[in-house]
Every structure is written in structure tokens, then in C-alpha cells.
Coordinates of C-alpha atoms (C1' of nucleotides) in Angstrom, one line a residue:
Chain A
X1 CA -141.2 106.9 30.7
X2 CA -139.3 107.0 27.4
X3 CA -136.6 108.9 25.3
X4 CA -136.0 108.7 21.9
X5 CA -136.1 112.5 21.5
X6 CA -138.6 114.8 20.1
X7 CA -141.7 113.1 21.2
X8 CA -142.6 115.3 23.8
X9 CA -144.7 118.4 23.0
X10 CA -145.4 121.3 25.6
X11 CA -149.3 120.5 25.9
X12 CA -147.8 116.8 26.9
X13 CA -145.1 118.2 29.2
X14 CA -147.1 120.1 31.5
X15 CA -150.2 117.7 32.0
X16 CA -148.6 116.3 34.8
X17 CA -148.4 117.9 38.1
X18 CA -144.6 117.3 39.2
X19 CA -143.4 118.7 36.1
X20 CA -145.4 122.2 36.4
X21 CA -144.3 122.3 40.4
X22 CA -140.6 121.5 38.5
X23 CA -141.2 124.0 36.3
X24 CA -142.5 126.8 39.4
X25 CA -139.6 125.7 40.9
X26 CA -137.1 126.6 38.1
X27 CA -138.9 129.7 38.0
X28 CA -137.6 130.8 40.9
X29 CA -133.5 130.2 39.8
X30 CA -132.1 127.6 38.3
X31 CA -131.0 124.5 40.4
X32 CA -129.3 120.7 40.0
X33 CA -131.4 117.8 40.0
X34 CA -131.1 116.8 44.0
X35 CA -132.1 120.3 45.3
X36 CA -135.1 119.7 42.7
X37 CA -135.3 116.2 44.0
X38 CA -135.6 117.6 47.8
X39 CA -139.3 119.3 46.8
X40 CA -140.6 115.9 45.9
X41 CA -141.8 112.5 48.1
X42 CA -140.3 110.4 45.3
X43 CA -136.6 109.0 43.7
X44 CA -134.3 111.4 42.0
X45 CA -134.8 109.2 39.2
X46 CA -138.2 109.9 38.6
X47 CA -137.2 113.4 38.9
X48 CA -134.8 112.9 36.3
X49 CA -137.0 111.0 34.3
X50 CA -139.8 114.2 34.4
X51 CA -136.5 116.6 33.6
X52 CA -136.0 114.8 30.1
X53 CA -139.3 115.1 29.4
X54 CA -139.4 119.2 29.9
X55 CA -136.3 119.1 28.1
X56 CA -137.5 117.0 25.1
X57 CA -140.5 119.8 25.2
X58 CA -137.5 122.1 25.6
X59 CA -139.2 124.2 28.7
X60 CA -135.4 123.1 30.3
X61 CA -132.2 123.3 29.8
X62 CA -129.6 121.3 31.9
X63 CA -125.8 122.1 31.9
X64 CA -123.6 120.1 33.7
X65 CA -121.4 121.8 36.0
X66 CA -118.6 119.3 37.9
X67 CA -120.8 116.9 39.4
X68 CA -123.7 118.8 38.9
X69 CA -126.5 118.9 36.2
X70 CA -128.0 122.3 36.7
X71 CA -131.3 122.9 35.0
X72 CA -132.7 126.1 34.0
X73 CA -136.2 127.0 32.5
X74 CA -136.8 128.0 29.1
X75 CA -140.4 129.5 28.6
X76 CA -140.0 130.0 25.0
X77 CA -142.5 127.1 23.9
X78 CA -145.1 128.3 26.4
X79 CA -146.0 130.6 23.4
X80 CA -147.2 128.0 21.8
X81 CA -149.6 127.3 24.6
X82 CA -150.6 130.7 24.7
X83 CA -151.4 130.8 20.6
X84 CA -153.6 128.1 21.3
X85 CA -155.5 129.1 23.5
X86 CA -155.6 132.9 22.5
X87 CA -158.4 131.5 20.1
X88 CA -160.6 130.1 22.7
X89 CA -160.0 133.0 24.6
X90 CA -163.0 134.9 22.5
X91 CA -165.6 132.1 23.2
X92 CA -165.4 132.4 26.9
X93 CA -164.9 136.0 27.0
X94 CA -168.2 135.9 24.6
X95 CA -169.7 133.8 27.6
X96 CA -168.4 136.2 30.2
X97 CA -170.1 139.5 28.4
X98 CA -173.5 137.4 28.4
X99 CA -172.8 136.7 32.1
X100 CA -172.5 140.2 32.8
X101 CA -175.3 141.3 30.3
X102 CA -176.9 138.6 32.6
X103 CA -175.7 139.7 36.3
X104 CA -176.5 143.4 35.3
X105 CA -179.9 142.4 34.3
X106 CA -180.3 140.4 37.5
X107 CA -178.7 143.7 39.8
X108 CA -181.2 145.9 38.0
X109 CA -184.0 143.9 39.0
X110 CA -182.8 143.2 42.3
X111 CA -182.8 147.0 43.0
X112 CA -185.8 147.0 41.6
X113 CA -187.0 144.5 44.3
X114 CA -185.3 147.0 46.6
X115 CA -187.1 149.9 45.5
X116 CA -190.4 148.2 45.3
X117 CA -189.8 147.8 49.2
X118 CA -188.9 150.2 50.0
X119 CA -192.3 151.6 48.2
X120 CA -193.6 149.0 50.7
X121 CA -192.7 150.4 53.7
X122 CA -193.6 153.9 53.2
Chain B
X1 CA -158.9 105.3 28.6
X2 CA -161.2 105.2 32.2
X3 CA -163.8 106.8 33.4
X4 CA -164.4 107.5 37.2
X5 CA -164.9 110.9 37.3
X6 CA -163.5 113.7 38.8
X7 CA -160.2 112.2 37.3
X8 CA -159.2 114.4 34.2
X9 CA -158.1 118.1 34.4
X10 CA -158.0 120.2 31.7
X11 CA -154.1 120.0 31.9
X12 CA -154.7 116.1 30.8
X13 CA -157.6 117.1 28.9
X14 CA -155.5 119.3 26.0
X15 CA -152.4 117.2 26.1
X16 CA -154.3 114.9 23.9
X17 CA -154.1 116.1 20.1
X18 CA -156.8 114.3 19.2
X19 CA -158.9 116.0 22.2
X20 CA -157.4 119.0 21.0
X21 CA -158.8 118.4 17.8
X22 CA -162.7 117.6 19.1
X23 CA -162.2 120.8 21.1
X24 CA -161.3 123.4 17.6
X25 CA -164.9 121.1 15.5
X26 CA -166.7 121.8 18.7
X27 CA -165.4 125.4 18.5
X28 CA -167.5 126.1 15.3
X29 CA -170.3 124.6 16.3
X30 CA -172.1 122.1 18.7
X31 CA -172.1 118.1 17.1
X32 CA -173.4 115.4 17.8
X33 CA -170.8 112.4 18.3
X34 CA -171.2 110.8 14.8
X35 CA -170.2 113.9 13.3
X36 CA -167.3 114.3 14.9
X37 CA -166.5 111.0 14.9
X38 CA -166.6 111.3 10.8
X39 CA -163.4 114.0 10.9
X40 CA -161.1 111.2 12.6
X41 CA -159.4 107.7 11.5
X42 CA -160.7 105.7 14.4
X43 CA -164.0 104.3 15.9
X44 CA -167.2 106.4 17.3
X45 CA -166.4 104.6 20.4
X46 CA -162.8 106.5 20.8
X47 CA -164.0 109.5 19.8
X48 CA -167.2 109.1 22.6
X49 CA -164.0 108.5 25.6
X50 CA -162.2 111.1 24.2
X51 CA -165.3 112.9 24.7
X52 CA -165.7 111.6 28.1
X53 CA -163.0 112.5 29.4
X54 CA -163.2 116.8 28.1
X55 CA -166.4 115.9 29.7
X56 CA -164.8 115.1 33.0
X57 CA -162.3 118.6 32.5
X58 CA -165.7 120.1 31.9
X59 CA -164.9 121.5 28.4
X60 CA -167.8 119.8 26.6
X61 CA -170.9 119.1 28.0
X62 CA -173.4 116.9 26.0
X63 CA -177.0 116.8 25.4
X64 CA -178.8 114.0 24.6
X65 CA -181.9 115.3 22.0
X66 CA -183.7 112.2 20.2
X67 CA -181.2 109.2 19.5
X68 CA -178.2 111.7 19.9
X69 CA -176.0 113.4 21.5
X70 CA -175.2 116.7 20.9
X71 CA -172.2 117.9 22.5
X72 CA -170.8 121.8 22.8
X73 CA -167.8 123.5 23.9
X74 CA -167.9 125.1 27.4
X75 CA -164.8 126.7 27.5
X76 CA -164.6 128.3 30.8
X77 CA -162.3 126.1 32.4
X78 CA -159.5 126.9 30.1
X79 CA -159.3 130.3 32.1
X80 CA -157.6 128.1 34.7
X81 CA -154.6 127.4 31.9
X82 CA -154.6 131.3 31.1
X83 CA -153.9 131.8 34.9
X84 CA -151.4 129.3 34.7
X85 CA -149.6 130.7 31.6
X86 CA -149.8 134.4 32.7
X87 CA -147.1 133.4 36.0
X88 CA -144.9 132.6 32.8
X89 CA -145.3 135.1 30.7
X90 CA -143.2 137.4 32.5
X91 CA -140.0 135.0 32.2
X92 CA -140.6 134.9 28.1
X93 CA -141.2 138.6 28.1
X94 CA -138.3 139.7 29.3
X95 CA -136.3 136.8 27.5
X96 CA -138.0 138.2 24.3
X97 CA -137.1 142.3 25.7
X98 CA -133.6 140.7 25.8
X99 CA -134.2 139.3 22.0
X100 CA -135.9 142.6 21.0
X101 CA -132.8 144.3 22.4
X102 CA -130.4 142.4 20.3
X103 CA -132.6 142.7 17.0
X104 CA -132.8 146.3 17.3
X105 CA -128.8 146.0 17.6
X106 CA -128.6 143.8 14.9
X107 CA -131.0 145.8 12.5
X108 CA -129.1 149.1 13.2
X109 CA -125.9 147.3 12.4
X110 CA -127.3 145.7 8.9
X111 CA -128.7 149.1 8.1
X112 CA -125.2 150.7 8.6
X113 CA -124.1 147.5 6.4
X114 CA -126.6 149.0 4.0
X115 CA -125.5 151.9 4.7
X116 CA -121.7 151.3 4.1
X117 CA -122.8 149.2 0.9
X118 CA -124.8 152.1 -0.1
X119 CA -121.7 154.2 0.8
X120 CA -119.7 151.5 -1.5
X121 CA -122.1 152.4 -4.6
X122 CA -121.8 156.1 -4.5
Chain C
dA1 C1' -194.3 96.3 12.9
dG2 C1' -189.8 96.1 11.4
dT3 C1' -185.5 98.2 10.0
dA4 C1' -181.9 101.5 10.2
dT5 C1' -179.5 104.9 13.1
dA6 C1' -177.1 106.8 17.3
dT7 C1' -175.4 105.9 21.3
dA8 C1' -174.0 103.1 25.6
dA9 C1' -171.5 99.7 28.0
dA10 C1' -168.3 96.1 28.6
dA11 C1' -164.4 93.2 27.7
dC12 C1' -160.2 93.1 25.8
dC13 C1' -155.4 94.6 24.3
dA14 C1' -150.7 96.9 23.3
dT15 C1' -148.2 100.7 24.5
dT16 C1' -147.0 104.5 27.4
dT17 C1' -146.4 106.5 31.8
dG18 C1' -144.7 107.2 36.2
dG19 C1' -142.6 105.1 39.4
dT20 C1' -139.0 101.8 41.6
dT21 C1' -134.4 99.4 42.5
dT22 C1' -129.8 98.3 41.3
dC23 C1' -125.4 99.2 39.5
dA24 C1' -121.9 102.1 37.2
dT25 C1' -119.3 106.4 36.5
dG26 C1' -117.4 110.9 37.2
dT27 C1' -116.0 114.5 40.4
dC28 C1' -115.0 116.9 44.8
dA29 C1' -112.6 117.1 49.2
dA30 C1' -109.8 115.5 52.9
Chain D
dT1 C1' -106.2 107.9 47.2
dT2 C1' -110.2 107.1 49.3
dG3 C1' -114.7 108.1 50.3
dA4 C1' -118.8 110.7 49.7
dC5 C1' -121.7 113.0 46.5
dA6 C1' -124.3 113.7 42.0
dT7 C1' -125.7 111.8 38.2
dG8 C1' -126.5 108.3 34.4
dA9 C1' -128.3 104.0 32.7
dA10 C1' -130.7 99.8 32.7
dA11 C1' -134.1 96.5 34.1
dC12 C1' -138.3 96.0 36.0
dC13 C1' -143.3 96.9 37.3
dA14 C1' -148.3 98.4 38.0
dA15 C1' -151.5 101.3 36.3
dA16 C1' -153.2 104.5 32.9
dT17 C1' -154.0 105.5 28.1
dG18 C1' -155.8 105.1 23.6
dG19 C1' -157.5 102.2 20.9
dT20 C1' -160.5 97.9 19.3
dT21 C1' -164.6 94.6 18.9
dT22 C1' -168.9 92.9 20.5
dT23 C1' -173.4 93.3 22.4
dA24 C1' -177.4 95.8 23.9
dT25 C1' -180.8 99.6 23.9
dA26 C1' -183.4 103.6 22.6
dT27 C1' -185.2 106.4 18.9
dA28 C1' -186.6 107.5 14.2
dC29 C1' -188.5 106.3 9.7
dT30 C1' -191.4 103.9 6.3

DNA sequence: AGTATATAAAACCATTTGGTTTCATGTCAA
DNA sequence: TTGACATGAAACCAAATGGTTTTATATACT
């Protein structure tokens, strides 16, 4: 893990798995680096470590209060997430209507498969 | 870059600008490797992991047709990042109600700047 | 048939990533 | 003031990542 500052984007920050469940946990209320730490089968350090890197993306903020670094989340950037994929979003909704167009098709021949059963049995 | 399968989520999958990149070409239409290989500063054989491992995340899916490979976005999976997102949205929706709030505030007080100014003039 | 094109597969490499351990520092509490 | 607690900082490490070059194979073209 590194530091030099503004190298970590949001798309970067949230590929890895401990820093989303950091970030779900921050969701809930804001909390210092141990009772973070506490969630997690691994050092406060690498805890730490993930922190910079959410707060390089700045999706945290940490204040420290006495002996305490408290973090708390900062969705903002999320919107650039959510820009992005906005403009995928018409592709698969594109997919989903041809699903449908698809399943409806298939449900109108099914109860035609009904019908023609039914036709059967009387 | 590896290959095992099963390995790459989409969270990986778009934290790679490049991949990101590969994703908006195949967007417009479906490629074939060289092609897309022609819009980027680096070898074929990059672009082909890069193209392994959307592959893997199941956003591409390729078709080999003759001597190529013709590969197309499949962008389904990215509904799994739109869940994700949508948990957060509420946090920067109220953050931006708060923001709204204070630019209302702050636009009724510049207009009764104006207004005082225009008050001034007259 | 022979050559050019498109990809695949493998070996290799430097840097980054995600973790560790160790040691130092600041703060709270008795 | 003396521990205990919470963090910071640095050195270290293995594995993953993002790239390269080289070699091989299948297909298309003339």
C-alpha cells in the first residue's frame, strides 16, 4: 500500500472488499479506527492502511479526537460512480425490455400450451 | 495480470481505467481485439488480459468468427454496482437536501443583496 | 502453396497491493 | 507519574497487477 496523496480514485477505492464492509460500517455512525479494527480478522494497520486509501478517494474523513482518530463517511464521490454508470444503465435496461418482450412472448405461448390442453382434455 | 477464473468481480473489473476504457469502445459497438487494441498505447496482448479479465466479471463475452475475435459488452452485471450504490445514495441525498437547504439560504440572501444594491440605485 | 493477419500462450519483469511486525509517540486515568 | 490505550510510522514481504517479448497456431488472401 502507498501514500503520496491523490492517487486513489473512487472506482480504485471500492474494488476491494474490506474497504466497502469499512465503508457499510461507517454508514452506520461514525467510529475510531479499533472499533473498525474489531470487524476485521486482520492488524489495525492494515485497517489503517485501507482508511488512507478511502480518504485519499475522499469517501472518509478522520478527525482525531484525544487519542482517537474517528472516521466518518463522505459519499459525495459516489456520484461519480453513479455518473458512470448511469450511461450503461440504458444498454442493460435495453436488454431487460428485450427479456421481457422475450418472457411475455414465451408466457403467451405457454398459455397457449395451456389452452391447447386443455382443448385436449375436453 | 492472471487468469484462473472465477477471480475478477466487476468491482476489480472497473477500477481499471484502461478496462474502463475497453468497456465505453465496446459500448458503441462490438470489436474485435485488434481494433480495440488500435485506440490504446500498449500491446494487443494487454489489451487481450484486460479483456480477459471483464471476461471473467462477465462484462464482455467474445466470439471467435474466422481468425478473430469479436468481443461485446454484456452489461448486466453492472446491476450488481447499481444495487451497491443505491444503499448510498441515501447518505448523499440527504447530505445534498442539507446543501440544497443552504443554497436556497444563500440565494435568498444574494437576491436580497441584489435587492439592497438594487435599493442602493434607486 | 505461400504469405500476411488475428489471436493464443507462455515466460518474464517492475511496481503496486495487501498484509505483517516492530518501535515510537501522544493521551487518558488512577 | 506511571501504565494502559490508540494511533503513527517504518521496514519488510509475498502475491497480484499491468505490462512486455517471444513463439506458435489457425485462418484468409492471392
Amino acid at each position: 500500500m502507498s501514500s503520496s496523496a491523490q492517487k486513489h480514485d473512487v472506482f480504485q477505492a471500492i474494488a476491494d472488499p474490506t474497504r466497502r464492509e469499512v465503508l457499510r460500517l461507517l454508514a452506520e455512525k461514525e467510529r475510531p479506527i479499533s472499533e473498525i479494527t474489531a470487524h476485521f480478522p486482520m492488524s489495525r494497520t492494515a485497517i489503517a492502511k485501507h482508511l488512507q486509501v478511502l480518504s485519499e478517494a475522499e469517501l472518509v474523513h478522520g478527525q482525531k479526537v484525544g487519542r482517537e482518530k474517528i472516521y466518518r463517511l463522505q459519499p459525495e464521490p459516489l456520484t461519480e460512480l453513479k455518473q458512470w454508470l448511469s450511461f450503461y444503465e440504458k444498454f442493460w435496461e435495453n436488454k431487460l425490455s428485450i427479456l421481457k418482450h422475450i418472457v411475455e412472448n414465451s408466457e403467451d405461448r405457454r398459455l397457449q400450451v395451456i389452452k391447447s390442453e386443455e382443448t385436449d382434455k375436453n
